[in-house]
Each structure stands twice: as structure tokens, then as C-alpha cells.
């Protein structure tokens, strides 16, 4: 352990963000996930001779929007380049990507670390087309190639090697994830590979300024795995260095089941990618108007949102953070807030309490909730008006989920409405006092326990629907007379 | 009948002197009869396409396009739906394109009738048509000689009047040089004028589709129908379809013609030199002003071109990997063997050579000194032209320093490359240019090249048309094909 | 500039071409001849010149994000000499 402490890690990340466009980056073919193999492949996507790429405007806009969200420079002109290599999932024998003049230049993002805030510089982000997929378990002898994913738009976000432990790398990855999902440019689906990451990991003795030889761990698509993979890789490198060996610059694959990384044989040959400007495309002009149009679409980011929730809405910081960090949750929260008279803290507590519990139980997220924000607001209003108790509200919520009806309708049908009508309660109390003179006298003589008898009687009569606060007030007033 | 212009054919169709079926059959029979001697066509369709004939007849009847009912062949790198598109390569020997190239579609819409696909140098790489997997094309003027390349099949087919017109492509001279060698007119329009969609790429920043036909007027009519912006080709110029206006008189007063004396002086072939000078003299006699100009960096054009074109080709041809289409080796132990065997079996020697040159020029360590340097030289040559066109309307110069040479005569690749010296500069600059027949030397045709300013196809075609109004070199046919 | 056997093999590997043993000498010679010719570009002083990637001096035209194409699965897979009903097949790749 003491030996481990003499080393420090240097981590840089390349994050691939799949842009949520309708069509592919250079063809008019549908870009959605999950279609049957090779059913979403245009002639261009298959690399047929004679086909030519035509850039998708939305992909450009999304990339610019991302750049603005990380305070990056957006150039006036951007160009595409070809990255040449042979691989079965790369139909043209080159990937259309960017080398010089990428669409997003230098930027930065602030992350939270154990030691406080840290700024991570972003080297660049560029647009590129994704490759297809190889299926290895269909045949013993063959790999099967599905090109549906080929040509779908990605931005590759390249950080400076500035993370010094796996936790920071995860924090950075989360920060970028939050950005792209809040921007509405990526669906954030980790299982489908919409957000994945290559980690460049090296180690060096503490105090040394030059970087050690790095290994690149490919295709990490979970926040948990990336932390484990980086830690594992750093340990592997330290072990080699401490036993007098040296690190080979190579591409490695993380095996989550075995919790280890291994060299990727298929990428063994250090490739000379022979980048050159794609002669099938002309330079793209990025006008001020394009940039400003995207700037106007920038949403409020979690940091600002948390601040606003705490300072303006009076939420607890912990609640504010949970809501603000989830784009769908915060949308739901704010929409329900605008539709309901209930105060924000009640809304947040119920949302993170009863509502979240229900979602968990149903294995759903707020994004695919059966109950929309407006219906939820209706429930909050009933709770706020005192027509139901919080306990009943949970039951109403369950029925809303099952039956799709409004809170008001359910309360009426079930007869769960609290009796909050003062005159109705006063009449009941008056009758009670008239019919129980002994108990009244006992209370007035100082037997305060007798108060509960009156409450109990009224509750029994009203089947528990009397508003307890109002009832208490009326009883106190009438019994004192 | 077989040596009349497209306008005349169209007139005969309109006045019902001949039917579409008769006209197309006439040419179809010639194509079939002469293909053995010329080997100009890789594919002659087994019969005329009934649907195309019917569409042509309807177009003629409705008084539509002047091109309706006119038969043609496409260079075999234009993709034709449901039909073989081989690029004269073993790699695509059995490739049937699932779509039509934009050019093919446009001409089909006009009512033109496709008879087949023309031979060429494999993947358009070559200047002699000797690099075809489907055999050498014989020059109709002299069968032991080459027709030029890479659009050699198109040029030979037109010279033998197997068709009245053919499409071609020109990357460094591939329309102009075969047109000159075969005694016909051939135009390469401005880069971006014609959509490249469906045209199998050799070098994307240089390739341009064009036309070969006996006369400038024939070329212009067909070219006009091929032009216009195509949303499927990002590099196609954002311009409407170009409209050809045929000049009424041969008068050339007011026209400024630039000549480069050093180019003419350098000609070793006395016949070509004299005919070139006579051609220029003709312009002068018709009122044009002859102005001496210079292209100081043009001498580096061949070197720059043979870096840039192979570099682009090395990448463009990577898609032929034996996986999704094209030749796949019979037995491959592993992925790398699949790639290497399929490609080495599928590509001919010249194609492999250019792929390697291009791969090398783009590889790390050589990129700056070769590829980038060549791009800079390209800029210098383009700037030379800009300066020249500040003084002149058009430039007149030789097409090739030599006559159609004997097959197998040039074993040294580099000397073949050097012979592209007069056609490559305008290709690098992307300018419109044509070759027109100006006479014969030793019984072989000689062409003169006209280079125009950007998107000024009108001027070069007008000059050629004016010249052809008073001369008949373009109407001469090799005797064996009369 | 000229290349030797080792460099030729590296180029052939990048280009995924096989060079038969008996042709190595001839191909090296032929490539070297071309390399000599193209080396002439270095005669030009280009220190103040911008590279020219394209003759079309215009901006790229941009496509709106619309799905304009439909499936070609059958058409495409039938072009391949080694595919099943769903996939292209290649010798097993070990990652």
C-alpha cells in the first residue's frame, strides 16, 4: 500500500456522445436504435461505390450547442476529414471524422471532487460517424456485421489529461452526461451505447512532471465500470513498473465480469490513419446566426438550477440536487409547480418520497411515468387544500397510476374527501355536546384526557374524514363555552 | 444516317421520317457488329429496353426533349440500376448496381436510350485504355493503336458511330485525350457542374462527368441535360441547369484567345504542332485576338496530380474489401487474408500501384512534403489560371503531345503520366475544357484543347461550334466503319 | 525519395494488398520511378500558399434532418457473396 501512494494517475477521457437526430450524419436513413439487423442501412451507409455524403444540419447544431455549454470556441469554418483504416464494421474503409478545424474548440467544465471544485479543460469536440456492430456469438467461424449503427452521428469530446483519480474521471463523465442530456442532444441511454467513453490511463511517480506511457481502455459505458476499470488499469501499470517493466502504448478492453483489462488483439497494429480532408465535402461555414440560435436554446444547467431551487423555492439542498441533476425529474417538478398551488417544498418532498417510491416499485422512471405533471399537480392541490391527508394522498396516487383518473375524481369516488367545512363540523360537534353532558362536564372540570373522546366520536361518525386541525379548533372553542 | 447530328436525328424523329425503334436499332446493330473489332463496350445489352423506347416515343410525340430517342452508352463507372457496373475491373465484374447515377437518371428522363456500357481504363486510371480487365480497346482509326483513356471505350464507340454520343469522365484528361485520339469532340465541364452521385469515384476533387460526341453542338445538348445542382452531391455547384445557346455565325470578333507558346514550342510531333498553329490561325482569321499568356507553375502540374489523385483514390477504393459487394476471394483464413486476397485479386496492376502511391503520400512523415505540398502547388496553378483569365476569354492549347500510340508501346508508366501534361493543369483548377478535332497527322486525328473560365462552358463550346460550322474534321469517319 | 522492401511491405499492409514475392523488385522499382517524378512538387516555394483542397470555392450545402430513405436490406445483402439473411459475414474477429 505504501508503494501505491508513491504513484499518481493521469487520466484523460474521450467521450462519444450519440446525437439524437432523426436521420444519420450523412444519409437520409433513419438513425434510431434497435431495428432488425441491416434494415437501416442506406447505399451510402453500406459504402456502395458512387455514393456521397451530405451533412445533417441538426448534427451541426447539436455539436455547436454542446460547445457553447462548455464555454468552448466555435470556429467560423469547420471541415471533415477521412480517417483511413480497414475494419469489417467500417464500410467505406474510412470514417468521416474531423482532424483540423473541429466544430468545437477549447472549452472547460467544472466538476465536484472530494477536494472541492475542479476545472477540467476540454481539448476539442468533433463530429464523426459511428461504425457498425460486429456480432461474435452468432457463428463459431464468423463475425456477423450489422451496419444499422454505421453513419449515426457522434460527437467525440476529448478532455485534457487532467483527472488524477478514477472518482474525478467519473465526476467529469457525469458532468458531461448531465450537459448533453440537459441540452436535449443525446438520449443518454447507456445500455444502447448512446454515451460511452474511452479512458487514457497512465501513472507516474508523484512529483514527476512528464507523463507516463498510457494505455487506452475502450468502450466503457457505465459509470460504475469506468471507475473499476481505471483503478484496475492503474494497478496493473504500477505493478509492471514496480517490477522493473515498462508500459506498452496499446488499446485495452475492460472485462466487467472478470474485473480486468486485456489487450485488444484486433487493434494491435499501431495504425497510421492517414487523415486528409474529405474531398467529397466542402468546408462548412458556421455563421454568427447559427451560433446565436443555439445559444438561445441553452437550458439552465443543474448548478444554476440547484441554486435557484434552494434560494428562491426554499428546497433543501439535497432535494434540490437530486431534482436538478435529472433533466426529466426537474422538468416534471417545474411543470407541476407551475400548475399547482402547493408550495415547492411539499411538492419536492412528495415527489422524492411517495412518488419516487411508486416509480421504483413499478420499475419506471419519471420519463415514462403513467402520471403526468399536470395530474400530479392536481393531487398536490387536494393535499394542500386539506381535503385529503398525506396518507390518503399516497393511496390516491396509487389509484391514479392504475386507473389514469384525476386525483379529484378518485377522492370523490372513494369518498375520501376530508370534511373541512366548518359549519358541517360545528353542527356535528354541537350534537355531540348536547348528547354527552357528563363527558362535557368532566372535561370542563379539568379532565383533559376527555378531549380525545370527542375527537374519536367525530372521527367515527365521519369515517375519519374530518379535517383534524379544524376539528381540534372547533372542539376547543365549543368546549370552553 | 449514321453521321448526322443529334439535332438532325431529332428532327427526323419529330417529322416521323424514322421511328425511335428504327433509329436505336440502327445504332444497336452497328454497336453489335463493331464491338468485336473495337472492344469499345464492356456490356452491350441483349436488347433495346422496351420501357426506354416507349418513354422516348412518348417524349418525341409530346414534342419534348431534343434528346428523346437518341441512343447512347455510358462509361462503365456510371451506376445503372439493375445493370452491371464494372469499372472495367475484376473487382466489380459481377456488380449490379441497385441504383442509377444522377447523370443516368437525368438522361433517361430526357428519353435517351441506353445501349450498353463503355470500356475504360480500370477505375478510370490510365491514358490508353490498356488497363481494362476486359481487354484493350482498339482505336477505330488504326486498330493496333490505343484510343486513349480512360474514357477510351466511349471515344472509340463514338468514332465508329456505334452510338452518336457517349458519357465519359475526366479526372486528368480522360475525356479530352481519347476524344483527340479518336477524332471526336469531348467536353469536361467545370468541376461541380455535373453531379458525381453514382459515378464511381477515382479522385473526388478532380472527377467530373462529361460527354463525347462528333460535334460540339451534340456535346452541348447532352451536357446541358446532365447539369444542375444535385442534393445528393455536396460538391455539385449550387447552380441551375446550364442552357446551351448555339451561336448563329462563325464570327469571333471581340474574342480574346490566350495561347501558351512554350507549350506549342515543346511539341516534338511536327504534325500536331502545325495543326495546333493552324487552329489558332483560324481563330485569328475569324476576328479573334490572340494573346500570349503564361502558366508559370503548370510544369509542376503532373507531379502534383500524381500525388493528389492517387491519395484520394487510395481512400476511395478502400470500400472494396470483399465484404459487402464486389470480388471476394474464395478462401480466406482470417480477416486480413480476406482483405488482402480480395483486393489483390480484384484490382489490376495499375490500380494497385496508384493505391500504394497514394497510401504512401498520405502516410505520416510524407503528408506535409507530398500531399500538402501538392495541394499548395494546386493553388499556385489555379492562381495562374485566374491571372490568365483576367486577360483572355479562353485558352487554346494542345491536348496531347503525341498521336494515338501503338498498343503496348509504353511500358514505362511515368512517360504515360508525363503525356498528360497539357490536360492536367485545367483539371487541377477545375476549369471547363474540351478537345475538338482539327485535322489529321499521319492519318491519325489531332485535337485542340480549349479551356474556359469557371462555369463558362458556353464560350468554349461556342468557339468549337463556330469552328465546326466551317470545317468538317469532326465529321470524318474511319473508313472501315463507314 | 525512394522506398525499400520493408517500406513497400508497410505500405502494402496499410493498403491491404498482397505483394507476391517475385514482384517485389519490379513494384519497388516502378513505385520509385513515380516517387521521383512526384518529388518535383518540392521545387516550388509554397511558404506563402494556402493548400487547395477543392476547386469548388463554395460552402457546403447542408441537409435538413429528415428521414428520406427506406430499407434496402434485401438489395444490399444480395450484393455480398458472403451474407446470411441478416448479416454480412467475415472470418471471426477476435477483439
Coordinates of N, CA, C and O in Angstrom, one line a residue, chain A residues 28-113:
Chain A
X28 N -29.9 10.1 -45.5 CA -31.3 10.3 -45.0 C -31.9 9.0 -44.4 O -33.2 8.9 -44.4
X29 N -31.1 8.1 -44.0 CA -31.6 6.9 -43.4 C -31.9 7.1 -41.9 O -31.2 7.9 -41.2
X30 N -32.9 6.5 -41.4 CA -33.3 6.6 -40.0 C -32.2 6.2 -39.1 O -31.5 5.2 -39.4
X31 N -32.0 6.9 -38.0 CA -30.9 6.7 -37.2 C -31.2 6.0 -35.8 O -30.4 6.0 -34.9
X32 N -32.4 5.5 -35.7 CA -32.9 5.0 -34.4 C -32.2 3.7 -34.0 O -31.7 3.0 -34.9
X33 N -32.3 3.4 -32.8 CA -31.7 2.1 -32.2 C -32.6 1.0 -32.2 O -33.8 1.1 -32.1
X34 N -32.1 -0.2 -32.4 CA -32.9 -1.4 -32.2 C -33.6 -2.0 -33.3 O -34.4 -3.0 -33.1
X35 N -33.4 -1.5 -34.5 CA -34.1 -2.1 -35.7 C -33.5 -3.5 -36.0 O -32.4 -3.8 -35.6
X36 N -34.2 -4.2 -36.9 CA -33.6 -5.5 -37.2 C -32.3 -5.3 -38.0 O -32.2 -4.3 -38.7
X37 N -31.4 -6.3 -37.9 CA -30.0 -6.1 -38.4 C -30.0 -5.6 -39.9 O -30.8 -6.2 -40.7
X38 N -29.2 -4.7 -40.2 CA -29.0 -4.2 -41.6 C -30.3 -3.7 -42.3 O -30.4 -3.6 -43.5
X39 N -31.3 -3.3 -41.5 CA -32.6 -2.8 -42.1 C -32.5 -1.3 -42.2 O -33.4 -0.7 -42.8
X40 N -31.6 -0.6 -41.5 CA -31.5 0.8 -41.6 C -30.1 1.2 -42.1 O -29.3 1.8 -41.5
X41 N -29.9 0.8 -43.3 CA -28.6 1.0 -44.0 C -28.9 1.6 -45.4 O -29.5 0.9 -46.2
X42 N -28.4 2.8 -45.6 CA -28.6 3.4 -46.9 C -27.4 2.9 -47.8 O -26.5 2.3 -47.3
X43 N -27.5 3.2 -49.1 CA -26.4 2.8 -50.0 C -25.1 3.4 -49.5 O -24.1 2.8 -49.6
X44 N -25.2 4.7 -49.0 CA -24.0 5.3 -48.5 C -23.5 4.6 -47.3 O -22.3 4.4 -47.1
X45 N -24.4 4.3 -46.4 CA -24.0 3.6 -45.1 C -23.3 2.3 -45.4 O -22.5 1.8 -44.6
X46 N -23.7 1.6 -46.5 CA -23.1 0.4 -46.9 C -21.8 0.6 -47.7 O -21.1 -0.4 -48.1
X47 N -21.5 1.9 -48.0 CA -20.3 2.2 -48.7 C -20.3 1.9 -50.2 O -19.3 1.7 -50.8
X48 N -21.5 1.8 -50.7 CA -21.6 1.4 -52.2 C -20.9 2.4 -53.0 O -20.9 3.6 -52.7
X49 N -20.2 1.9 -54.1 CA -19.5 2.8 -55.0 C -20.4 3.9 -55.6 O -21.6 3.6 -55.9
X50 N -19.9 5.1 -55.7 CA -20.7 6.2 -56.3 C -21.5 7.0 -55.3 O -22.0 8.1 -55.7
X51 N -21.7 6.5 -54.1 CA -22.5 7.3 -53.1 C -21.7 8.4 -52.5 O -20.5 8.3 -52.4
X52 N -22.4 9.4 -52.0 CA -21.7 10.6 -51.5 C -22.4 11.1 -50.2 O -23.6 11.0 -50.1
X53 N -21.6 11.7 -49.3 CA -22.2 12.2 -48.0 C -22.8 13.6 -48.1 O -22.2 14.4 -48.8
X54 N -23.9 13.8 -47.4 CA -24.4 15.2 -47.3 C -24.7 15.4 -45.9 O -25.6 14.7 -45.3
X55 N -24.1 16.4 -45.3 CA -24.2 16.6 -43.8 C -25.5 17.0 -43.3 O -26.2 17.8 -43.9
X56 N -25.9 16.5 -42.1 CA -27.1 16.8 -41.4 C -27.0 18.0 -40.6 O -26.2 18.2 -39.7
X57 N -27.9 19.0 -40.9 CA -27.9 20.3 -40.2 C -28.0 20.1 -38.7 O -27.4 20.8 -37.9
X58 N -29.0 19.3 -38.2 CA -29.2 19.1 -36.8 C -28.0 18.7 -36.1 O -27.7 19.1 -34.9
X59 N -27.2 17.8 -36.7 CA -26.0 17.3 -36.0 C -25.0 18.5 -35.8 O -24.4 18.6 -34.7
X60 N -24.9 19.3 -36.8 CA -24.1 20.5 -36.7 C -24.6 21.4 -35.5 O -23.8 21.8 -34.7
X61 N -25.9 21.6 -35.5 CA -26.5 22.5 -34.5 C -26.2 21.9 -33.1 O -25.9 22.6 -32.1
X62 N -26.4 20.6 -32.9 CA -26.3 19.9 -31.6 C -24.8 20.1 -31.2 O -24.6 20.3 -30.0
X63 N -23.9 19.9 -32.1 CA -22.5 20.0 -31.7 C -22.2 21.4 -31.3 O -21.5 21.6 -30.3
X64 N -22.7 22.4 -32.0 CA -22.5 23.8 -31.6 C -23.1 24.0 -30.2 O -22.5 24.7 -29.3
X65 N -24.3 23.5 -30.0 CA -25.0 23.7 -28.7 C -24.1 23.1 -27.6 O -24.0 23.8 -26.5
X66 N -23.6 22.0 -27.8 CA -22.7 21.4 -26.8 C -21.5 22.3 -26.5 O -21.2 22.5 -25.4
X67 N -20.9 22.7 -27.6 CA -19.7 23.6 -27.5 C -20.0 24.8 -26.6 O -19.2 25.1 -25.7
X68 N -21.1 25.4 -26.9 CA -21.5 26.6 -26.1 C -21.7 26.3 -24.6 O -21.4 27.1 -23.7
X69 N -22.2 25.1 -24.4 CA -22.5 24.7 -23.0 C -21.2 24.4 -22.2 O -21.3 24.3 -21.0
X70 N -20.1 24.2 -22.9 CA -18.9 24.0 -22.1 C -17.9 25.1 -22.4 O -16.7 25.0 -22.4
X71 N -18.5 26.3 -22.7 CA -17.7 27.5 -22.9 C -16.6 27.4 -23.9 O -15.5 27.9 -23.8
X72 N -16.9 26.7 -25.0 CA -15.9 26.4 -26.0 C -15.9 27.4 -27.1 O -16.9 28.1 -27.4
X73 N -14.8 27.5 -27.8 CA -14.7 28.3 -29.0 C -15.4 27.6 -30.1 O -15.2 26.4 -30.3
X74 N -16.2 28.3 -30.9 CA -16.8 27.7 -32.1 C -16.1 28.3 -33.3 O -16.2 29.6 -33.4
X75 N -15.5 27.6 -34.2 CA -14.8 28.2 -35.3 C -15.7 28.8 -36.4 O -16.9 28.4 -36.4
X76 N -15.2 29.6 -37.3 CA -16.0 30.1 -38.3 C -16.2 29.1 -39.5 O -17.2 29.2 -40.2
X77 N -15.2 28.2 -39.6 CA -15.2 27.2 -40.6 C -14.9 25.9 -40.0 O -13.9 25.8 -39.2
X78 N -15.6 24.9 -40.4 CA -15.2 23.5 -39.9 C -15.1 22.6 -41.1 O -15.9 22.8 -42.1
X79 N -14.2 21.6 -41.1 CA -14.1 20.7 -42.2 C -14.1 19.2 -41.7 O -13.7 19.0 -40.6
X80 N -14.5 18.4 -42.6 CA -14.5 16.9 -42.3 C -13.2 16.3 -42.9 O -12.7 16.8 -43.9
X81 N -12.8 15.3 -42.3 CA -11.6 14.6 -42.7 C -11.9 13.1 -42.7 O -12.8 12.6 -42.1
X82 N -11.1 12.4 -43.5 CA -11.2 10.9 -43.5 C -10.2 10.3 -42.7 O -9.0 10.7 -42.8
X83 N -10.6 9.4 -41.8 CA -9.7 8.6 -41.0 C -9.7 7.2 -41.7 O -10.7 6.5 -41.6
X84 N -8.5 6.8 -42.2 CA -8.5 5.6 -43.0 C -8.0 4.4 -42.3 O -6.9 4.4 -41.7
X85 N -8.8 3.4 -42.2 CA -8.4 2.1 -41.7 C -9.4 1.0 -42.1 O -10.6 1.4 -42.4
X86 N -9.0 -0.2 -42.1 CA -9.9 -1.3 -42.6 C -10.5 -2.0 -41.3 O -9.7 -2.3 -40.4
X87 N -11.7 -2.2 -41.3 CA -12.4 -2.9 -40.2 C -13.8 -3.3 -40.8 O -14.4 -2.6 -41.5
X88 N -14.2 -4.5 -40.4 CA -15.5 -5.0 -41.0 C -16.7 -4.1 -40.7 O -17.6 -4.0 -41.5
X89 N -16.7 -3.4 -39.6 CA -17.8 -2.6 -39.3 C -17.7 -1.1 -39.9 O -18.5 -0.3 -39.6
X90 N -16.6 -0.9 -40.7 CA -16.4 0.4 -41.3 C -16.5 0.2 -42.8 O -15.5 0.0 -43.5
X91 N -17.7 0.5 -43.3 CA -18.0 0.1 -44.7 C -17.2 0.8 -45.8 O -16.9 0.2 -46.8
X92 N -16.8 2.0 -45.6 CA -16.1 2.7 -46.6 C -14.6 2.5 -46.6 O -13.9 3.0 -47.4
X93 N -14.1 1.9 -45.5 CA -12.7 1.8 -45.3 C -12.1 3.1 -44.8 O -10.9 3.2 -44.6
X94 N -13.0 4.0 -44.5 CA -12.6 5.2 -43.7 C -13.8 5.7 -43.0 O -14.9 5.4 -43.3
X95 N -13.5 6.4 -41.9 CA -14.5 7.0 -41.1 C -14.5 8.5 -41.4 O -13.4 9.1 -41.4
X96 N -15.6 9.1 -41.7 CA -15.7 10.5 -41.8 C -15.7 11.1 -40.4 O -16.6 10.9 -39.6
X97 N -14.6 11.9 -40.1 CA -14.5 12.5 -38.8 C -13.9 13.9 -39.0 O -14.1 14.4 -40.1
X98 N -13.3 14.4 -38.0 CA -12.7 15.7 -38.1 C -11.3 15.7 -37.6 O -11.0 15.0 -36.6
X99 N -10.3 16.4 -38.2 CA -9.0 16.5 -37.7 C -8.7 18.0 -37.4 O -8.9 18.4 -36.3
X100 N -8.3 18.7 -38.5 CA -8.1 20.1 -38.3 C -9.5 20.8 -38.3 O -10.5 20.3 -38.8
X101 N -9.5 22.0 -37.6 CA -10.8 22.8 -37.5 C -12.0 22.0 -37.1 O -13.0 21.9 -37.8
X102 N -11.9 21.3 -35.9 CA -13.1 20.6 -35.4 C -14.2 21.6 -35.1 O -13.9 22.8 -34.9
X103 N -15.5 21.2 -35.0 CA -16.6 22.1 -34.8 C -16.6 22.7 -33.4 O -17.1 23.8 -33.2
X104 N -16.0 22.1 -32.4 CA -15.9 22.6 -31.1 C -14.4 22.7 -30.7 O -13.7 21.7 -30.7
X105 N -13.9 23.9 -30.4 CA -12.5 24.1 -29.9 C -12.4 24.0 -28.4 O -13.2 23.3 -27.8
X106 N -11.4 24.6 -27.9 CA -11.1 24.5 -26.5 C -12.2 25.0 -25.6 O -12.8 26.1 -25.9
X107 N -12.5 24.2 -24.6 CA -13.6 24.6 -23.6 C -13.2 24.1 -22.2 O -12.1 23.6 -22.0
X108 N -14.1 24.3 -21.3 CA -13.9 23.7 -20.0 C -15.2 23.5 -19.2 O -16.2 24.0 -19.6
X109 N -15.1 22.6 -18.2 CA -16.3 22.3 -17.4 C -15.8 22.2 -15.9 O -14.7 21.7 -15.7
X110 N -16.7 22.5 -15.0 CA -16.3 22.5 -13.6 C -16.9 21.2 -13.0 O -18.1 20.9 -13.2
X111 N -16.1 20.4 -12.3 CA -16.7 19.2 -11.7 C -16.5 19.3 -10.2 O -15.7 20.1 -9.7
X112 N -17.3 18.5 -9.4 CA -17.2 18.4 -8.0 C -16.3 17.3 -7.6 O -16.5 16.1 -8.1
X113 N -15.2 17.5 -6.8 CA -14.4 16.4 -6.4 C -14.3 16.4 -4.9 O -14.9 17.4 -4.2

